[in-house]
Tab-separated table of C-alpha atoms in Angstrom:
chain	number	residue	atom	x	y	z
A	1	MET	CA	104.108	-23.605	-24.305
A	2	ARG	CA	101.410	-21.699	-22.417
A	3	LEU	CA	98.841	-24.989	-21.854
A	4	ALA	CA	102.143	-26.463	-20.480
A	5	ILE	CA	102.713	-23.498	-17.998
A	6	ALA	CA	98.896	-23.515	-16.893
A	7	VAL	CA	98.671	-26.574	-15.795
A	8	LEU	CA	102.062	-26.546	-13.772
A	9	VAL	CA	100.128	-23.374	-12.047
A	10	LEU	CA	97.144	-25.724	-11.508
A	11	TRP	CA	98.929	-28.284	-10.356
A	12	THR	CA	100.915	-26.664	-7.722
A	13	GLY	CA	97.874	-24.529	-6.006
A	14	VAL	CA	95.912	-28.472	-5.742
A	15	ALA	CA	99.163	-29.445	-4.096
A	16	ALA	CA	99.258	-26.518	-1.694
A	17	ALA	CA	95.893	-26.865	-0.515
A	18	GLN	CA	96.172	-30.637	0.196
A	19	ASP	CA	99.330	-29.656	2.079
A	20	ASP	CA	97.148	-27.351	4.303
A	21	ALA	CA	94.349	-29.714	4.778
A	22	PRO	CA	94.404	-32.443	7.598
A	23	VAL	CA	95.970	-35.963	6.827
A	24	LEU	CA	93.746	-38.889	7.169
A	25	ARG	CA	95.993	-41.126	8.099
A	26	PRO	CA	94.981	-45.163	9.422
A	27	VAL	CA	95.585	-45.452	12.932
A	28	ALA	CA	97.240	-49.230	14.018
A	29	ARG	CA	94.724	-50.841	16.385
A	30	GLY	CA	95.388	-50.334	20.141
A	31	THR	CA	97.019	-47.069	19.368
A	32	TYR	CA	95.528	-44.274	21.406
A	33	VAL	CA	94.830	-40.959	19.803
A	34	PRO	CA	94.187	-37.841	22.576
A	35	PRO	CA	91.538	-36.275	21.477
A	36	PRO	CA	91.255	-32.726	20.412
A	37	ILE	CA	91.445	-30.001	23.405
A	38	MET	CA	87.998	-28.399	23.729
A	39	ARG	CA	87.788	-24.709	25.285
A	40	PRO	CA	85.130	-23.528	27.228
A	41	VAL	CA	83.729	-19.692	25.322
A	42	ALA	CA	82.412	-17.480	27.845
A	43	ARG	CA	78.697	-16.631	27.044
A	44	PRO	CA	77.578	-13.417	27.091
A	45	HIS	CA	75.171	-12.286	30.069
A	46	GLU	CA	73.602	-9.551	31.792
A	47	ARG	CA	74.453	-8.070	35.010
A	48	PRO	CA	71.947	-6.141	37.241
A	49	ALA	CA	72.068	-2.579	37.168
A	50	MET	CA	72.445	-1.549	40.858
A	51	ALA	CA	70.993	1.319	40.628
A	52	HIS	CA	67.527	0.053	39.782
A	53	GLY	CA	65.107	-0.929	42.005
A	54	ALA	CA	67.423	0.271	44.892
A	55	HIS	CA	66.057	2.518	47.784
A	56	THR	CA	67.294	3.979	51.165
A	57	LYS	CA	64.700	2.003	53.411
A	58	ALA	CA	66.521	0.897	56.212
A	59	GLU	CA	66.110	-2.742	55.754
A	60	ALA	CA	67.781	-2.250	52.559
A	61	ARG	CA	70.635	-0.206	53.310
A	62	ALA	CA	73.432	-3.061	53.690
A	63	GLU	CA	72.012	-4.887	50.769
A	64	ARG	CA	72.832	-1.730	48.132
A	65	GLY	CA	75.610	-2.029	46.310
A	66	MET	CA	75.022	-6.101	46.113
A	67	PHE	CA	72.342	-6.288	43.843
A	68	ALA	CA	69.235	-4.525	42.747
A	69	ILE	CA	66.453	-5.038	44.903
A	70	SER	CA	63.264	-5.644	42.661
A	71	PRO	CA	60.681	-3.328	42.825
A	72	TYR	CA	57.627	-6.240	43.247
A	73	ALA	CA	59.595	-7.117	46.474
A	74	VAL	CA	57.402	-7.175	49.720
A	75	PHE	CA	59.381	-5.154	52.782
A	76	GLY	CA	58.878	-7.426	55.256
A	77	SER	CA	57.317	-11.014	55.965
A	78	LEU	CA	53.873	-10.722	57.154
A	79	ARG	CA	53.129	-12.069	60.899
A	80	PRO	CA	50.046	-13.651	62.712
A	81	ALA	CA	48.693	-11.158	65.270
A	82	LYS	CA	50.206	-12.117	68.735
A	83	ARG	CA	47.685	-14.489	70.461
A	84	PRO	CA	45.765	-12.255	73.454
A	85	GLY	CA	47.755	-12.874	76.716
A	86	SER	CA	44.710	-13.696	78.355
A	87	ILE	CA	44.363	-16.819	76.046
A	88	GLU	CA	47.471	-17.908	76.962
A	89	ARG	CA	47.129	-17.334	80.611
A	90	ALA	CA	44.110	-19.754	80.574
A	91	ALA	CA	45.530	-22.269	78.678
A	92	THR	CA	48.361	-22.277	81.030
A	93	GLU	CA	45.829	-22.474	84.403
A	94	ARG	CA	44.127	-25.067	82.441
A	95	ARG	CA	47.437	-27.552	81.723
A	96	LEU	CA	48.618	-26.727	85.497
A	97	ALA	CA	45.296	-27.988	86.894
A	98	ARG	CA	45.261	-31.177	84.882
A	99	LEU	CA	49.127	-31.688	86.203
A	100	ARG	CA	47.734	-30.968	89.800
A	101	GLY	CA	44.856	-33.693	89.662
A	102	GLN	CA	46.761	-36.253	87.492
A	103	VAL	CA	47.377	-39.928	89.626
A	104	CYS	CA	49.207	-42.793	88.498
A	105	ASN	CA	51.011	-40.727	86.497
A	106	ASP	CA	49.169	-40.116	83.530
A	107	ILE	CA	47.706	-36.957	82.863
A	108	ALA	CA	44.956	-39.099	81.288
A	109	ILE	CA	43.384	-40.062	84.917
A	110	GLN	CA	42.343	-37.493	86.975
A	111	GLY	CA	41.907	-37.713	90.851
A	112	GLN	CA	43.039	-38.064	93.840
A	113	SER	CA	46.412	-40.088	95.491
A	114	LEU	CA	44.466	-41.539	98.440
A	115	GLY	CA	47.629	-43.766	99.734
A	116	ARG	CA	46.837	-47.073	101.846
A	117	VAL	CA	43.163	-47.747	102.304
A	118	GLU	CA	42.718	-50.033	104.994
A	119	GLY	CA	40.127	-52.789	104.966
A	120	PRO	CA	38.534	-55.301	107.588
A	121	GLY	CA	40.234	-58.648	107.150
A	122	ALA	CA	42.019	-59.027	103.976
A	123	CYS	CA	40.061	-56.041	102.395
A	124	GLY	CA	42.235	-52.879	101.130
A	125	VAL	CA	43.968	-51.226	98.844
A	126	SER	CA	47.476	-50.121	98.341
A	127	ASN	CA	48.446	-47.381	96.578
A	128	ALA	CA	44.818	-46.383	96.090
A	129	VAL	CA	43.523	-43.401	93.908
A	130	ARG	CA	40.104	-41.805	93.609
A	131	VAL	CA	39.411	-41.663	90.106
A	132	ARG	CA	36.938	-38.998	88.691
A	133	SER	CA	37.472	-38.821	85.005
A	134	VAL	CA	39.495	-41.298	82.584
A	135	ALA	CA	40.997	-39.919	79.071
A	136	GLY	CA	38.037	-37.195	79.535
A	137	VAL	CA	35.142	-39.510	80.619
A	138	ALA	CA	33.411	-38.741	84.002
A	139	LEU	CA	33.365	-41.284	86.488
A	140	ARG	CA	29.725	-40.798	88.164
A	141	PRO	CA	30.697	-41.570	90.928
A	142	ALA	CA	34.273	-41.341	91.326
A	143	ALA	CA	35.412	-44.741	92.034
A	144	THR	CA	38.342	-46.101	94.278
A	145	MET	CA	40.632	-48.411	92.741
A	146	ASP	CA	44.719	-48.975	92.504
A	147	CYS	CA	46.329	-47.964	89.310
A	148	ARG	CA	46.423	-51.176	87.401
A	149	THR	CA	42.592	-51.007	87.103
A	150	ALA	CA	42.440	-47.162	86.504
A	151	ALA	CA	45.031	-47.794	83.589
A	152	ALA	CA	43.165	-51.063	82.283
A	153	LEU	CA	39.899	-48.598	82.258
A	154	LYS	CA	41.924	-45.974	80.227
A	155	ARG	CA	42.622	-48.635	77.418
A	156	TRP	CA	38.847	-49.664	77.392
A	157	ILE	CA	37.275	-46.072	76.960
A	158	ASN	CA	39.962	-45.352	74.309
A	159	ARG	CA	40.064	-48.716	72.654
A	160	GLY	CA	36.363	-49.684	72.826
A	161	ALA	CA	33.729	-47.530	74.773
A	162	ILE	CA	34.828	-44.415	72.293
A	163	PRO	CA	34.726	-46.028	69.041
A	164	SER	CA	31.905	-48.547	69.634
A	165	VAL	CA	29.816	-45.027	70.795
A	166	GLY	CA	30.958	-42.930	67.943
A	167	ASN	CA	29.514	-39.368	67.333
A	168	GLU	CA	25.864	-40.631	68.409
A	169	GLY	CA	24.442	-38.110	71.337
A	170	GLY	CA	27.866	-36.197	70.606
A	171	GLY	CA	30.050	-38.823	71.813
A	172	ILE	CA	30.756	-40.197	75.720
A	173	ALA	CA	30.567	-37.684	78.727
A	174	SER	CA	30.006	-39.898	81.552
A	175	LEU	CA	30.371	-43.954	82.933
A	176	ARG	CA	27.555	-44.477	85.273
A	177	VAL	CA	29.646	-46.384	88.100
A	178	VAL	CA	27.644	-48.550	90.078
A	179	SER	CA	30.367	-50.383	92.419
A	180	HIS	CA	34.244	-50.155	92.771
A	181	TYR	CA	35.977	-50.724	96.217
A	182	ALA	CA	33.997	-52.660	98.545
A	183	CYS	CA	34.883	-55.123	101.484
A	184	ARG	CA	32.344	-57.831	99.994
A	185	ASN	CA	32.509	-61.470	98.664
A	186	ARG	CA	31.613	-61.849	95.158
A	187	ASN	CA	27.960	-61.389	94.146
A	188	ASN	CA	27.185	-60.149	97.590
A	189	ALA	CA	26.982	-63.823	98.879
A	190	ALA	CA	27.054	-63.978	102.734
A	191	ASN	CA	30.097	-66.614	102.520
A	192	GLY	CA	32.832	-67.616	99.942
A	193	ARG	CA	35.998	-65.849	98.398
A	194	LEU	CA	36.311	-62.301	98.223
A	195	SER	CA	35.442	-60.107	95.228
A	196	GLU	CA	38.090	-58.299	93.199
A	197	HIS	CA	36.181	-55.652	94.423
A	198	ALA	CA	37.634	-55.787	98.452
A	199	ASN	CA	40.961	-55.044	96.809
A	200	GLY	CA	40.259	-52.202	94.444
A	201	ARG	CA	40.627	-54.072	91.643
A	202	ALA	CA	37.344	-54.460	89.823
A	203	ILE	CA	34.936	-51.819	88.679
A	204	ASP	CA	31.172	-51.946	87.647
A	205	ILE	CA	29.665	-50.171	85.262
A	206	ALA	CA	25.515	-49.754	84.593
A	207	GLY	CA	25.466	-46.741	82.072
A	208	ILE	CA	26.960	-44.848	79.299
A	209	GLY	CA	26.250	-41.150	79.199
A	210	LEU	CA	26.197	-38.892	75.989
A	211	GLN	CA	27.040	-35.450	75.462
A	212	ASP	CA	23.255	-34.603	74.712
A	213	GLY	CA	22.235	-35.776	77.929
A	214	SER	CA	21.345	-39.229	77.429
A	215	GLU	CA	22.243	-42.664	78.421
A	216	ILE	CA	22.803	-45.760	76.821
A	217	THR	CA	21.647	-48.772	79.670
A	218	VAL	CA	23.108	-52.395	80.588
A	219	LEU	CA	19.990	-53.713	81.073
A	220	SER	CA	18.109	-52.017	78.301
A	221	GLY	CA	20.404	-51.537	75.552
A	222	TRP	CA	21.807	-55.352	75.851
A	223	GLY	CA	18.918	-57.052	74.083
A	224	SER	CA	17.938	-53.974	72.035
A	225	ASN	CA	18.344	-53.076	68.029
A	226	ALA	CA	19.112	-49.412	69.188
A	227	ASP	CA	22.058	-49.966	71.694
A	228	GLY	CA	22.656	-54.127	71.581
A	229	ARG	CA	25.784	-53.983	69.144
A	230	GLN	CA	27.481	-50.963	70.373
A	231	LEU	CA	27.170	-52.548	74.015
A	232	ARG	CA	28.682	-56.007	72.652
A	233	GLN	CA	31.703	-54.154	71.101
A	234	MET	CA	32.113	-52.356	74.375
A	235	TRP	CA	32.043	-56.188	76.266
A	236	ARG	CA	34.133	-57.718	73.761
A	237	ALA	CA	37.119	-54.509	73.811
A	238	ALA	CA	37.258	-55.180	77.640
A	239	CYS	CA	38.535	-58.716	77.355
A	240	GLY	CA	42.022	-58.102	76.983
A	241	PRO	CA	43.051	-54.921	79.256
A	242	PHE	CA	40.767	-56.567	81.970
A	243	GLY	CA	40.955	-60.475	83.320
A	244	THR	CA	37.523	-60.648	83.977
A	245	VAL	CA	35.026	-59.452	81.913
A	246	LEU	CA	30.994	-60.389	82.880
A	247	GLY	CA	27.853	-58.814	80.806
A	248	PRO	CA	24.395	-59.947	81.342
A	249	GLU	CA	24.734	-63.386	79.644
A	250	ALA	CA	27.424	-64.452	82.545
A	251	ASN	CA	24.463	-64.711	85.006
A	252	ARG	CA	21.674	-63.280	86.587
A	253	PHE	CA	23.820	-61.071	89.092
A	254	HIS	CA	25.318	-59.117	85.557
A	255	LEU	CA	21.874	-58.434	83.819
A	256	ASP	CA	22.116	-54.679	84.703
A	257	HIS	CA	26.017	-54.321	84.529
A	258	PHE	CA	29.631	-55.144	83.570
A	259	HIS	CA	32.072	-56.180	86.006
A	260	PHE	CA	35.815	-55.379	84.913
A	261	ASP	CA	38.140	-56.473	86.933
A	262	THR	CA	42.204	-56.963	86.640
A	263	ALA	CA	42.208	-60.714	88.188
A	264	ARG	CA	44.999	-62.676	85.966
A	265	TYR	CA	44.587	-65.997	84.975
A	266	ARG	CA	47.203	-68.668	83.388
A	267	SER	CA	44.478	-69.272	80.641
A	268	GLY	CA	44.498	-65.681	79.787
A	269	SER	CA	41.130	-63.432	80.441
A	270	TYR	CA	38.178	-64.574	81.343
A	271	CYS	CA	34.926	-62.948	79.182
A	272	ARG	CA	31.460	-64.128	79.587
């Protein structure tokens, strides 16, 4: 009798435990079973002490009560000292001087506007300028030409002359000009066609002056090992910005200088 009672009590406890446990039942295919609802639990966190690090300096008064100021924070950003007024005035004067001296609406071309330059016969230059420097390179002497020729000279100096010379002698300082505007025929002949010089569309350059006072000359440097490579690079670089490019190998009239002009040909630039 006691054994039967014990078995009955044990079976009742197991049944009760099974009633409390979740029942796992198979779910028919295609039936949606919503997932259990998961709710976030707030994590404990520390709040900064408002009093720690707070101070009464003027730059922090507006921030008191909002957050604690670190004792390691700087009170103000470091700023460079203001540039002296004399330096700013000198820079402004240089800028204005360049603006006053620019021609052809290009600050890199410095000189003087001449307007219409009259000449005998078909000679003359419309909207002529006397250029004293181009891209920081001085013309010695200043040369009279039109703006299209001045712009072509600027491209050649920037893309040809300056890169060809590089840092030799400190770089280019000047160009020695042996001819610019002149009412004459080609090659100074008594007869024949007018030269492009007669209309301000040409310039002849015999030497490239360097910052250290030395000079690369076309006459002595063209066939030399020292300067021949650089002079040929300059000659090639002019073929494109200019319509006609003549050097020492063109003829006997150009043994000592480069001739550049802005004449245009249907077949393209003429370079010899």
